[in-house]
mmCIF file with all atom_site columns, C-alpha atoms in Angstrom:
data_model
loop_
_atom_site.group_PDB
_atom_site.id
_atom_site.type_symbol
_atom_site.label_atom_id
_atom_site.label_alt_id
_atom_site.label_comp_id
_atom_site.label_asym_id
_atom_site.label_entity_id
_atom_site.label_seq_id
_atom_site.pdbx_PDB_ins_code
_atom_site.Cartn_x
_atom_site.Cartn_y
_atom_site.Cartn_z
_atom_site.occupancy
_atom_site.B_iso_or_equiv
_atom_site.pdbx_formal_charge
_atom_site.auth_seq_id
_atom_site.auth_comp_id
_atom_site.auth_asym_id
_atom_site.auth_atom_id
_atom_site.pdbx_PDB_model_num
ATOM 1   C CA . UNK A 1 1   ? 0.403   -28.297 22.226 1.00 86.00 ? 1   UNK A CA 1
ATOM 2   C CA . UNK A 1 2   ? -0.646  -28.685 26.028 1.00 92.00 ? 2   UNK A CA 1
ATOM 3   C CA . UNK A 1 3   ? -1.781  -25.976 28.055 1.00 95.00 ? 3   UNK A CA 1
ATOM 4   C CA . UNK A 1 4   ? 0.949   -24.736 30.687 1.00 97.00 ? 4   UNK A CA 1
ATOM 5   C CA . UNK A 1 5   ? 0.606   -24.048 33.887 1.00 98.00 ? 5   UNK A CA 1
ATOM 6   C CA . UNK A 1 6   ? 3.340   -22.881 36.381 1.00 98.00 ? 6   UNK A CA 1
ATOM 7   C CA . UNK A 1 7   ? 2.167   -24.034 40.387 1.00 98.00 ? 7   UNK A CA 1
ATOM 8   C CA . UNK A 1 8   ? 3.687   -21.028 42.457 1.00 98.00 ? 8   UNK A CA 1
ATOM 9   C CA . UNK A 1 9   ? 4.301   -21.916 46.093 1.00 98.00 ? 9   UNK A CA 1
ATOM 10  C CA . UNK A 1 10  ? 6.278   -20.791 48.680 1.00 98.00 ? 10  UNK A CA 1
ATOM 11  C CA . UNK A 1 11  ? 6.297   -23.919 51.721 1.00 97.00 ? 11  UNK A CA 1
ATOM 12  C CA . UNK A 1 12  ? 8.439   -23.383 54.774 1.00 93.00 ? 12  UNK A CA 1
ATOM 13  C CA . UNK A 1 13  ? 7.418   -26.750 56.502 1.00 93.00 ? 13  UNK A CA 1
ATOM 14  C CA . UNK A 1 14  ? 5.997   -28.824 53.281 1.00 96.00 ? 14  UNK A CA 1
ATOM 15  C CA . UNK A 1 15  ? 2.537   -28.329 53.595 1.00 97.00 ? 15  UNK A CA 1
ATOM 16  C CA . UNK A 1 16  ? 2.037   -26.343 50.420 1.00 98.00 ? 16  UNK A CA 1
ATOM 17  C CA . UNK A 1 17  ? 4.495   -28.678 48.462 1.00 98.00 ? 17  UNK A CA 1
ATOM 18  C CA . UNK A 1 18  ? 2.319   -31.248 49.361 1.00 98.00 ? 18  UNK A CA 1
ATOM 19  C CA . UNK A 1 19  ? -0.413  -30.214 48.418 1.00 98.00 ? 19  UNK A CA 1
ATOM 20  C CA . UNK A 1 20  ? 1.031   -28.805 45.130 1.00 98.00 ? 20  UNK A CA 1
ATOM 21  C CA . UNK A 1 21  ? 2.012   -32.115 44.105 1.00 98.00 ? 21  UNK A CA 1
ATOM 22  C CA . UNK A 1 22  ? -1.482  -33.250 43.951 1.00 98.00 ? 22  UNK A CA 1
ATOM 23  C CA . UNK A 1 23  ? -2.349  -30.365 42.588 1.00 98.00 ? 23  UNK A CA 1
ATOM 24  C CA . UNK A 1 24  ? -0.074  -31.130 39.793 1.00 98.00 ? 24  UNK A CA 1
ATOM 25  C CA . UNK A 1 25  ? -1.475  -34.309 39.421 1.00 98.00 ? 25  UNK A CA 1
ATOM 26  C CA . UNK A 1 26  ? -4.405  -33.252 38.979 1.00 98.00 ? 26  UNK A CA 1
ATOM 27  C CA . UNK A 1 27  ? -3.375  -30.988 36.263 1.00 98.00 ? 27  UNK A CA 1
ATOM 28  C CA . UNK A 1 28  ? -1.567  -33.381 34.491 1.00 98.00 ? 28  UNK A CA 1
ATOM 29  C CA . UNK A 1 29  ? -4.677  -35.792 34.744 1.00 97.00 ? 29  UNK A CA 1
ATOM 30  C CA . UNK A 1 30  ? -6.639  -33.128 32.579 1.00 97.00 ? 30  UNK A CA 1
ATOM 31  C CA . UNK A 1 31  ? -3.774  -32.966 29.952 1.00 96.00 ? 31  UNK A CA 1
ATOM 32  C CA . UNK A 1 32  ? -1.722  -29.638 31.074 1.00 97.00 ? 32  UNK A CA 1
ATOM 33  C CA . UNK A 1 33  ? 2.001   -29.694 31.407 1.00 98.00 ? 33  UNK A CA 1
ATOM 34  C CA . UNK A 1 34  ? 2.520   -28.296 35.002 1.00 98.00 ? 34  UNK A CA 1
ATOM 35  C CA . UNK A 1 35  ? 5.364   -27.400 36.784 1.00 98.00 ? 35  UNK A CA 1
ATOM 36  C CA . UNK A 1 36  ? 5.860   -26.859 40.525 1.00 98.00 ? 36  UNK A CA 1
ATOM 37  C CA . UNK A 1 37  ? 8.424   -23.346 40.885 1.00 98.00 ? 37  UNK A CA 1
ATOM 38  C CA . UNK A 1 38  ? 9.079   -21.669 44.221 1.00 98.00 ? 38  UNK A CA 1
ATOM 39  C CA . UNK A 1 39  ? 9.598   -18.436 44.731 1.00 98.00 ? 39  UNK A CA 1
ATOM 40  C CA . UNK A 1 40  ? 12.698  -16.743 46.294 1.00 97.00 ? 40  UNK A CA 1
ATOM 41  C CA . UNK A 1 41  ? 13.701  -16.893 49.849 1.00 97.00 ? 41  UNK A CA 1
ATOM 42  C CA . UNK A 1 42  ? 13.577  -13.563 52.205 1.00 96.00 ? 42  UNK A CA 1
ATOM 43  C CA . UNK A 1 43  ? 14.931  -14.778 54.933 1.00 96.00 ? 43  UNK A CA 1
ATOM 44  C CA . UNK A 1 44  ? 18.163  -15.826 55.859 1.00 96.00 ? 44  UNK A CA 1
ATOM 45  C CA . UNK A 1 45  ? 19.842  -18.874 56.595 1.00 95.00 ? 45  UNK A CA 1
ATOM 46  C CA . UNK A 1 46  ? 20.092  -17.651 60.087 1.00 96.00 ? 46  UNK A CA 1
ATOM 47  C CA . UNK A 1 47  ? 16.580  -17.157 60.581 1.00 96.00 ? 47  UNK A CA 1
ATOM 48  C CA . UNK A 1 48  ? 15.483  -20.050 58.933 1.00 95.00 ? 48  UNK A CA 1
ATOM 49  C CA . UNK A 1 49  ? 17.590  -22.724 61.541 1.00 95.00 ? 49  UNK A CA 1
ATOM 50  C CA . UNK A 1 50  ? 16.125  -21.161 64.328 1.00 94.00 ? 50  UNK A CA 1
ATOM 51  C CA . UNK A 1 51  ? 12.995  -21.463 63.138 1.00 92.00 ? 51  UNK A CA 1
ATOM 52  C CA . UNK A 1 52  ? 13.687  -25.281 62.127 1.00 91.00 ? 52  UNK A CA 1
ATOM 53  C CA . UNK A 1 53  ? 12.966  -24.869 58.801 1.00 92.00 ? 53  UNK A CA 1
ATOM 54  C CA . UNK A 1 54  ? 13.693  -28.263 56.512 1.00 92.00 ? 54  UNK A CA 1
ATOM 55  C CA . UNK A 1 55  ? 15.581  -28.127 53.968 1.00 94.00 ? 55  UNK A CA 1
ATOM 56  C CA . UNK A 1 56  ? 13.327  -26.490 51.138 1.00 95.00 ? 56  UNK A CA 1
ATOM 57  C CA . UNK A 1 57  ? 11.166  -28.226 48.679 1.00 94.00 ? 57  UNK A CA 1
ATOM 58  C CA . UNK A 1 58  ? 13.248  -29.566 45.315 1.00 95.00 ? 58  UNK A CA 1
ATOM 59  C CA . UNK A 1 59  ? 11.802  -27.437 42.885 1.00 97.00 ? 59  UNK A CA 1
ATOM 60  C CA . UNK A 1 60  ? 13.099  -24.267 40.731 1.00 98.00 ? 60  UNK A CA 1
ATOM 61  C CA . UNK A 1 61  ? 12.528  -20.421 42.098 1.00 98.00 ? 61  UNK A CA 1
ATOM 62  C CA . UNK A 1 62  ? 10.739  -19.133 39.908 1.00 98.00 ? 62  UNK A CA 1
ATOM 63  C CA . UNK A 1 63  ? 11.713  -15.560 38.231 1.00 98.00 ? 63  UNK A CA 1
ATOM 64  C CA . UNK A 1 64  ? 9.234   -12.598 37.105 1.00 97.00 ? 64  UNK A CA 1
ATOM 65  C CA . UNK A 1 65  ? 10.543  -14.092 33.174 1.00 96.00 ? 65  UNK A CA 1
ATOM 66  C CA . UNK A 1 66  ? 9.523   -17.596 33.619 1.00 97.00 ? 66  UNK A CA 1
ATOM 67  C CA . UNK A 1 67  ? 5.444   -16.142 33.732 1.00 98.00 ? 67  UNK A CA 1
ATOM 68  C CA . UNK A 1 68  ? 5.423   -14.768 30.728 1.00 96.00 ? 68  UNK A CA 1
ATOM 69  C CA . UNK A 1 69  ? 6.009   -18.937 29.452 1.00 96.00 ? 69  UNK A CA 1
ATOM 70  C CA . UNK A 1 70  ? 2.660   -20.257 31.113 1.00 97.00 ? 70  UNK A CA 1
ATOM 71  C CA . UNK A 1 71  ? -1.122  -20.002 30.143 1.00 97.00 ? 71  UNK A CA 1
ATOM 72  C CA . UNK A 1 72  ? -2.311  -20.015 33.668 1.00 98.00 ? 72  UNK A CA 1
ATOM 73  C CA . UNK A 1 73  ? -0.458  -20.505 37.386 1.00 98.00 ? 73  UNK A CA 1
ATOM 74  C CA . UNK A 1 74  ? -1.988  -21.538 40.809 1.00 98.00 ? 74  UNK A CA 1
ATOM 75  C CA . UNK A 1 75  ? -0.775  -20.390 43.824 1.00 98.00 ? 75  UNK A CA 1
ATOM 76  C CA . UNK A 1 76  ? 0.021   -22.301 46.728 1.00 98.00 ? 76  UNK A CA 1
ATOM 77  C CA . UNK A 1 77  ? -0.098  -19.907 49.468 1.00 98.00 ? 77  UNK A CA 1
ATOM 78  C CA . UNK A 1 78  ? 0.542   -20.275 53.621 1.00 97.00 ? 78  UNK A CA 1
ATOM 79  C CA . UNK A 1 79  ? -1.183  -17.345 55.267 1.00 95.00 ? 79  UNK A CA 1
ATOM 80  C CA . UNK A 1 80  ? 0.437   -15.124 57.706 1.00 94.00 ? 80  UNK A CA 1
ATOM 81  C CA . UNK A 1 81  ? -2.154  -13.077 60.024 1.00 94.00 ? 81  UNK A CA 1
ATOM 82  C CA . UNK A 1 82  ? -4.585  -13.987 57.285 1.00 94.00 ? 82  UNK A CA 1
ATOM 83  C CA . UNK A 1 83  ? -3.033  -12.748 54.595 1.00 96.00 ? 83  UNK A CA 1
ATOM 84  C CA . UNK A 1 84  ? -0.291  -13.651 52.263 1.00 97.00 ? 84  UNK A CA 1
ATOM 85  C CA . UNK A 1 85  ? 3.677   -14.225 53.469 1.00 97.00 ? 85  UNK A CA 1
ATOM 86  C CA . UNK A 1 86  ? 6.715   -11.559 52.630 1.00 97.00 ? 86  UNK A CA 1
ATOM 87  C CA . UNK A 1 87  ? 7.832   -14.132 49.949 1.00 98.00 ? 87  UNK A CA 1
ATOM 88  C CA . UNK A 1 88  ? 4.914   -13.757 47.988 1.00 98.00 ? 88  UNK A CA 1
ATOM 89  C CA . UNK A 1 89  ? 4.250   -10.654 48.625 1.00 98.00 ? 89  UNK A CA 1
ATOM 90  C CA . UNK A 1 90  ? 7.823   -9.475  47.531 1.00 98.00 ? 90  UNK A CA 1
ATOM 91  C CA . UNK A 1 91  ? 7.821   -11.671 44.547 1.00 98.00 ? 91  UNK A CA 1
ATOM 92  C CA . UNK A 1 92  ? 4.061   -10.426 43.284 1.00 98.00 ? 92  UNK A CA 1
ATOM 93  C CA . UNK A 1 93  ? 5.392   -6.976  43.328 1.00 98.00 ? 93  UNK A CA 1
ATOM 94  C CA . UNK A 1 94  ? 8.002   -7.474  41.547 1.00 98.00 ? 94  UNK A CA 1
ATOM 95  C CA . UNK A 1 95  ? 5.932   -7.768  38.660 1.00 98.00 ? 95  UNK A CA 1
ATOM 96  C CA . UNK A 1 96  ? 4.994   -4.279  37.981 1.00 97.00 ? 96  UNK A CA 1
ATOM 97  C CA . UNK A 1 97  ? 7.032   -4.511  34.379 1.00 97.00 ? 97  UNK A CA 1
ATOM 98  C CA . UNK A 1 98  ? 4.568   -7.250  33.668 1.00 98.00 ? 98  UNK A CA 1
ATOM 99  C CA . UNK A 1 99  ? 2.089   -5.329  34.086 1.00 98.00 ? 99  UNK A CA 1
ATOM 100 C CA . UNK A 1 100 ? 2.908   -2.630  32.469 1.00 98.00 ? 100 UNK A CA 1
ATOM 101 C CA . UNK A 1 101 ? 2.756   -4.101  29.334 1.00 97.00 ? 101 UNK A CA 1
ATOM 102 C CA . UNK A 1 102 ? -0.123  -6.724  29.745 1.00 98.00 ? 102 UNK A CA 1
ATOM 103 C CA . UNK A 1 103 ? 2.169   -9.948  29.653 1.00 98.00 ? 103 UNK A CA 1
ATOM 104 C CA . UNK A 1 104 ? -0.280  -11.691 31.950 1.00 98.00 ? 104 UNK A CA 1
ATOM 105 C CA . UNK A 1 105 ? -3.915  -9.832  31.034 1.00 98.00 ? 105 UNK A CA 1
ATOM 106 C CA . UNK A 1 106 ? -6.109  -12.850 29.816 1.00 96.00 ? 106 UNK A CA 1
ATOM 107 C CA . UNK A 1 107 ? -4.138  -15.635 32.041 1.00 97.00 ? 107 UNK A CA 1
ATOM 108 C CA . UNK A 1 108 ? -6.128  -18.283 33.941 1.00 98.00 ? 108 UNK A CA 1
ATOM 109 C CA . UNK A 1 109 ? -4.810  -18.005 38.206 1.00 98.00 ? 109 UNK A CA 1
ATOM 110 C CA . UNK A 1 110 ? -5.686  -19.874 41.393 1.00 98.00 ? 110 UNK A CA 1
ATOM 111 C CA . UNK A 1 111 ? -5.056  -20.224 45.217 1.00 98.00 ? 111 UNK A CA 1
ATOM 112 C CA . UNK A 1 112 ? -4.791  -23.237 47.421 1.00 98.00 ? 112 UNK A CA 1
ATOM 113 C CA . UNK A 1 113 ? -3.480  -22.331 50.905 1.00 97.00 ? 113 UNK A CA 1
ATOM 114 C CA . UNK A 1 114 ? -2.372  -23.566 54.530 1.00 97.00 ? 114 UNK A CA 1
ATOM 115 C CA . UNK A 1 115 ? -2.894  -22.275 58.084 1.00 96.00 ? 115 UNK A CA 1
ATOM 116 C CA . UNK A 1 116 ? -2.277  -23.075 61.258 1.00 94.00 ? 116 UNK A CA 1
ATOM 117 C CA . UNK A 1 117 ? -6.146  -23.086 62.565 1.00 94.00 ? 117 UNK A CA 1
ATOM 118 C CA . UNK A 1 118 ? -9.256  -23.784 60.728 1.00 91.00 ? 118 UNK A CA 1
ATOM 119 C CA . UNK A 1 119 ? -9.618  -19.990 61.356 1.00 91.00 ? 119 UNK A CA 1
ATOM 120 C CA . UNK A 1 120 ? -6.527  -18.625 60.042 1.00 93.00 ? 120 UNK A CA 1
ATOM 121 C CA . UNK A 1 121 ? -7.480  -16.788 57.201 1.00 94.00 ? 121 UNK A CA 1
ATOM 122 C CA . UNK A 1 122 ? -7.760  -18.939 54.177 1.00 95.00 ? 122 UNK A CA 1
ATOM 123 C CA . UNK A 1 123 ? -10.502 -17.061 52.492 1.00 95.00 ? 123 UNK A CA 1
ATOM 124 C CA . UNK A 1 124 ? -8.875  -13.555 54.002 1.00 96.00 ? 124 UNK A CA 1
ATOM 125 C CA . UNK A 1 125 ? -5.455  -14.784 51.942 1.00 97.00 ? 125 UNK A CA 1
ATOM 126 C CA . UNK A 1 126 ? -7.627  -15.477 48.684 1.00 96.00 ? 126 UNK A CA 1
ATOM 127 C CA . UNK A 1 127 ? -9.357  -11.856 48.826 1.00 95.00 ? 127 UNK A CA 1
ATOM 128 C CA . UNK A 1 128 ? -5.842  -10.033 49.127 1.00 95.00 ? 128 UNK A CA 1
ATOM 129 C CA . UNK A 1 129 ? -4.239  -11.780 46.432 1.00 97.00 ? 129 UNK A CA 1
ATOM 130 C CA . UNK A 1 130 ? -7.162  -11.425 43.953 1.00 97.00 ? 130 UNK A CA 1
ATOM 131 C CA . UNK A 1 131 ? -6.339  -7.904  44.250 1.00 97.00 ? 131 UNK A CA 1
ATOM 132 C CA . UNK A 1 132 ? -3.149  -8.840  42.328 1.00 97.00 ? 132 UNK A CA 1
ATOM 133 C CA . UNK A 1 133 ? -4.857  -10.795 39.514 1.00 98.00 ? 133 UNK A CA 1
ATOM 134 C CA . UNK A 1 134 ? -7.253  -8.170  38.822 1.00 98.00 ? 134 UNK A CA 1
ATOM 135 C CA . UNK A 1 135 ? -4.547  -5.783  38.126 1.00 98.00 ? 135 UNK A CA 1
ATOM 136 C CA . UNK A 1 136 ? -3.133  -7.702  35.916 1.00 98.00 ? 136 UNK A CA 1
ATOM 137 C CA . UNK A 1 137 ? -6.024  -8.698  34.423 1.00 98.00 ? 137 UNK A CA 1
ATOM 138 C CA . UNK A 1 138 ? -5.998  -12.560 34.729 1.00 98.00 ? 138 UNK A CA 1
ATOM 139 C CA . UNK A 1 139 ? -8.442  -14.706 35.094 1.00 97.00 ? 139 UNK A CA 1
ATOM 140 C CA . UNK A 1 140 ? -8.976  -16.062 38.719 1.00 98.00 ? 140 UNK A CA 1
ATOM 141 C CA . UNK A 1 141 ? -11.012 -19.853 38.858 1.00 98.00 ? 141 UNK A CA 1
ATOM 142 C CA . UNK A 1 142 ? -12.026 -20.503 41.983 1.00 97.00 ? 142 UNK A CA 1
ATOM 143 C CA . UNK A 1 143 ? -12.641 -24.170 43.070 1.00 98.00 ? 143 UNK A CA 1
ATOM 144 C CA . UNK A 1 144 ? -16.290 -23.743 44.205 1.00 97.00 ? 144 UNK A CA 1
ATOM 145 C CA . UNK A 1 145 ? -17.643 -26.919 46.809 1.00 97.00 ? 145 UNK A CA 1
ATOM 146 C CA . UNK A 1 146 ? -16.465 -29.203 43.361 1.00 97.00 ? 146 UNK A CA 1
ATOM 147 C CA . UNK A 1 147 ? -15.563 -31.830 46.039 1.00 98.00 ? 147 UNK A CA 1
ATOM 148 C CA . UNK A 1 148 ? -17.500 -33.717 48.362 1.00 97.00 ? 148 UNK A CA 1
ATOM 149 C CA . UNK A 1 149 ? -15.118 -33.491 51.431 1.00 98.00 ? 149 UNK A CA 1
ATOM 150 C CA . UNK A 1 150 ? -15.669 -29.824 51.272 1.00 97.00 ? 150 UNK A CA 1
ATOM 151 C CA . UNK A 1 151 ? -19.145 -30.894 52.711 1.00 97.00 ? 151 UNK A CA 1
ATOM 152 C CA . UNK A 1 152 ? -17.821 -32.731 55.650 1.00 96.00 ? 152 UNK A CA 1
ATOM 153 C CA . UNK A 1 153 ? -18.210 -31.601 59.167 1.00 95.00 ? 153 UNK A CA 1
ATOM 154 C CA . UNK A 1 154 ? -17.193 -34.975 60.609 1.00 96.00 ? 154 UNK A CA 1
ATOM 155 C CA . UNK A 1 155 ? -13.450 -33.757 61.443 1.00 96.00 ? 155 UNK A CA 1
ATOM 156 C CA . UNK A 1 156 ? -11.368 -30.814 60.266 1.00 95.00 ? 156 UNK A CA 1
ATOM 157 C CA . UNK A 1 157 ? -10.298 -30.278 56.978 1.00 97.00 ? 157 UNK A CA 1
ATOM 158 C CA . UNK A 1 158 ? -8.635  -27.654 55.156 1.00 97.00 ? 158 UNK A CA 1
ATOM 159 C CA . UNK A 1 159 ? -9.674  -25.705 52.112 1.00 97.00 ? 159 UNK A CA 1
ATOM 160 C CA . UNK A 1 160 ? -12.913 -23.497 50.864 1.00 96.00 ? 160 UNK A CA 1
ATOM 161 C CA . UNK A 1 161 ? -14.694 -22.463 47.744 1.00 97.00 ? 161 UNK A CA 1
ATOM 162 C CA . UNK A 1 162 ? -11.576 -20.112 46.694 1.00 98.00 ? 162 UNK A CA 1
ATOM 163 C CA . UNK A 1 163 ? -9.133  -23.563 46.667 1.00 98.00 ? 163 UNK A CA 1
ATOM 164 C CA . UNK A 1 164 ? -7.739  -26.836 48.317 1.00 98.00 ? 164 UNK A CA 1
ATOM 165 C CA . UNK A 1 165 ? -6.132  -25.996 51.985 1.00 98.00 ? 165 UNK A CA 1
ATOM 166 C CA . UNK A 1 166 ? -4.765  -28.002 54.874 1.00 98.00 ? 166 UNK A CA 1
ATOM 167 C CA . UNK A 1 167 ? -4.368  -27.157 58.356 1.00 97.00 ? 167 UNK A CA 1
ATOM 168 C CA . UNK A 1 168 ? -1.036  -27.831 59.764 1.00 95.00 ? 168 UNK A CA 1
ATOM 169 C CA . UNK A 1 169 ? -0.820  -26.710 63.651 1.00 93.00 ? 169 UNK A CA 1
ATOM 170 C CA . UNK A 1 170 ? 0.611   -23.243 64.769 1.00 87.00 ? 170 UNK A CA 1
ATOM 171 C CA . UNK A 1 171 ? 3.702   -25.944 65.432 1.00 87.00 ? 171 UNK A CA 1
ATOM 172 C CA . UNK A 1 172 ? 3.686   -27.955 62.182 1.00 87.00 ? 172 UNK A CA 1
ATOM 173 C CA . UNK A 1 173 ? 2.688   -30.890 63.240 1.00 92.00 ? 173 UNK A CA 1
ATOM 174 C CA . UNK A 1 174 ? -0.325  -32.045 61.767 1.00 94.00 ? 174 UNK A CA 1
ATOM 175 C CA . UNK A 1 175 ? 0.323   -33.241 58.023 1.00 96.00 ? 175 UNK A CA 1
ATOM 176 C CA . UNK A 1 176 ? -1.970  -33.101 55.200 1.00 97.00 ? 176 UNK A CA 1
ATOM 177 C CA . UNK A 1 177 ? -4.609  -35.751 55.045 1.00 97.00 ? 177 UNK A CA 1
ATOM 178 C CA . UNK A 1 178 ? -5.769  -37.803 52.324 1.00 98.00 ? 178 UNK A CA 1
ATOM 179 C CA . UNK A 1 179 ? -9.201  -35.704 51.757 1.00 98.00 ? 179 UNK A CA 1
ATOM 180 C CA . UNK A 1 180 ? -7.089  -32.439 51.823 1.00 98.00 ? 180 UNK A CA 1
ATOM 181 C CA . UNK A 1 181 ? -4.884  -34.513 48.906 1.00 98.00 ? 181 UNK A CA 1
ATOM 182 C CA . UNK A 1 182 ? -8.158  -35.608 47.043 1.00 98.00 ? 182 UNK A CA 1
ATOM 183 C CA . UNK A 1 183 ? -9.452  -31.758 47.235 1.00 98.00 ? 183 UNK A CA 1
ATOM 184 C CA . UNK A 1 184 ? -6.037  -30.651 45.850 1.00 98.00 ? 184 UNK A CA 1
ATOM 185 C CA . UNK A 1 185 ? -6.212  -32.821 42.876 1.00 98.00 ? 185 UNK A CA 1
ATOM 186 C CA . UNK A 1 186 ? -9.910  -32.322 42.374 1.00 98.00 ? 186 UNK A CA 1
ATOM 187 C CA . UNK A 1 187 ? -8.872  -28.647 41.867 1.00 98.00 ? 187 UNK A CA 1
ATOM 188 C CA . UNK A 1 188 ? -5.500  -29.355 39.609 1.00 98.00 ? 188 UNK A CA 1
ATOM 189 C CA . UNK A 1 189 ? -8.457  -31.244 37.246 1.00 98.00 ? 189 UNK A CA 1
ATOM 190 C CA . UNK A 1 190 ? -10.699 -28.575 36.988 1.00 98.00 ? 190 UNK A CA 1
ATOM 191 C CA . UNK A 1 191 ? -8.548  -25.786 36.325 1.00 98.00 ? 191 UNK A CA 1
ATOM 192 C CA . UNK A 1 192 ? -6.672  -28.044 33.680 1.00 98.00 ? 192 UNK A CA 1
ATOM 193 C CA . UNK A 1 193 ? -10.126 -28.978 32.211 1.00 97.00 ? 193 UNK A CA 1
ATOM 194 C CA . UNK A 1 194 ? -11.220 -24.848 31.784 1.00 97.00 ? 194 UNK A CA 1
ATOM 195 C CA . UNK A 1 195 ? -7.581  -23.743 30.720 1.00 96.00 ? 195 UNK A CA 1
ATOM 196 C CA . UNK A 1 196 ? -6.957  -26.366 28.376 1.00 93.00 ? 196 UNK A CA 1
ATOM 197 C CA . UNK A 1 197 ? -10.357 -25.757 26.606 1.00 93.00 ? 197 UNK A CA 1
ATOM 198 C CA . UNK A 1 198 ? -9.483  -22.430 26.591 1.00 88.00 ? 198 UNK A CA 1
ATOM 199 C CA . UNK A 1 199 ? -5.886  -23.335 24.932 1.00 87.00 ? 199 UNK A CA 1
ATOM 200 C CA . UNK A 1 200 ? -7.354  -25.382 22.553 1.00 84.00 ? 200 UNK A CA 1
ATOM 201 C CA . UNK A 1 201 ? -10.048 -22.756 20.852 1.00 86.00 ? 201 UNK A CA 1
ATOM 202 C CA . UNK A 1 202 ? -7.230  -20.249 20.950 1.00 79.00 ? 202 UNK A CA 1
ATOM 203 C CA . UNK A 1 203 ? -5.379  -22.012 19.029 1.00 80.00 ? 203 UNK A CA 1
ATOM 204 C CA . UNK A 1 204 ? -8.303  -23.235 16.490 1.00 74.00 ? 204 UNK A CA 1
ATOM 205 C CA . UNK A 1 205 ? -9.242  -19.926 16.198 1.00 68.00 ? 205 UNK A CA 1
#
């Protein structure tokens, strides 16, 4: 049986979505079955025209149940201030019943990310939320410079050592490029290659 792994995004203008679809393609490349989930909305349909929001991404919402299912979960995170958004936040709390009684000690977790500016807090938004992890005891895997665009200085791309990124504009408007793409499924690979070995000497053992 495949290792599973549950991508967990929240994407108000697609950025994250895209990049979790190469992230899951990645994934699937190393043999996982991965899912893309969403978690729940905060804000309300109000809020969200003014702040021309698209329609959101066609994937599930996720619910504090469905983790319990999965051997491992990346995180597809746009920063706010440098830091995780409300969504997240909200939905990451909500798992205190979890924890409790260890459902997700020994699980394998990620980031990849999006800000507006190369200096929005990408790194910042991976320290906060491997706060969470810890707590839980899970397993965070970094992506490490595993890519070579994560070397290039030639023009501005998104991501670090703690996972894939894009930049998108404080207005939305620039879209993820193909090297952002390449370092998102560069990262979907290597986590499927360590949690599927995992999976598989479990399960021999």
């Amino acid at each position: 049986m495949p290792a599973k792994v549950y991508i967990i995004i929240y994407s108000l203008y697609h950025h994250i979505y895209t990049l979790a679809q190469e992230v899951q393609k990645g994934l699937v490349s190393a043999g996982v079955d991965a899912k893309i989930f969403q978690v729940p909305e905060t804000l309300s349909d109000e809020i969200l025209t003014k702040m021309h929001a698209p329609p959101k991404p066609d994937v599930p919402v996720i619910t504090v149940a469905d983790l319990s299912e999965a051997d491992g979960f990346l995180f597809g995170i746009p920063t706010r201030f440098g830091t995780m958004p409300a969504q997240i936040k909200a939905f990451l709390d909500s798992t205190g019943g979890l924890w409790a009684s260890g459902a997700l000690a020994g699980k394998f977790a990620g980031t990849f990310f999006s800000t507006a500016s190369q200096h929005g807090g990408q790194e910042t938004t991976a320290f906060t939320t491997v706060t969470y992890f810890a707590h839980h005891g899970m397993i965070y895997v970094p992506l490490g410079f595993s890519n070579p665009h994560l070397f290039d200085n030639s023009e501005v791309i998104g991501g670090s050592p703690y996972g894939a990124g894009t930049v998108a504009n404080g207005d939305g408007s620039r879209q993820v490029t193909n090297k952002e793409k390449e370092i998102a499924v560069t990262q979907g690979e290597n986590f499927g290659k360590i949690i599927s070995t995992y999976v598989k000497g479990k399960t021999a053992a």
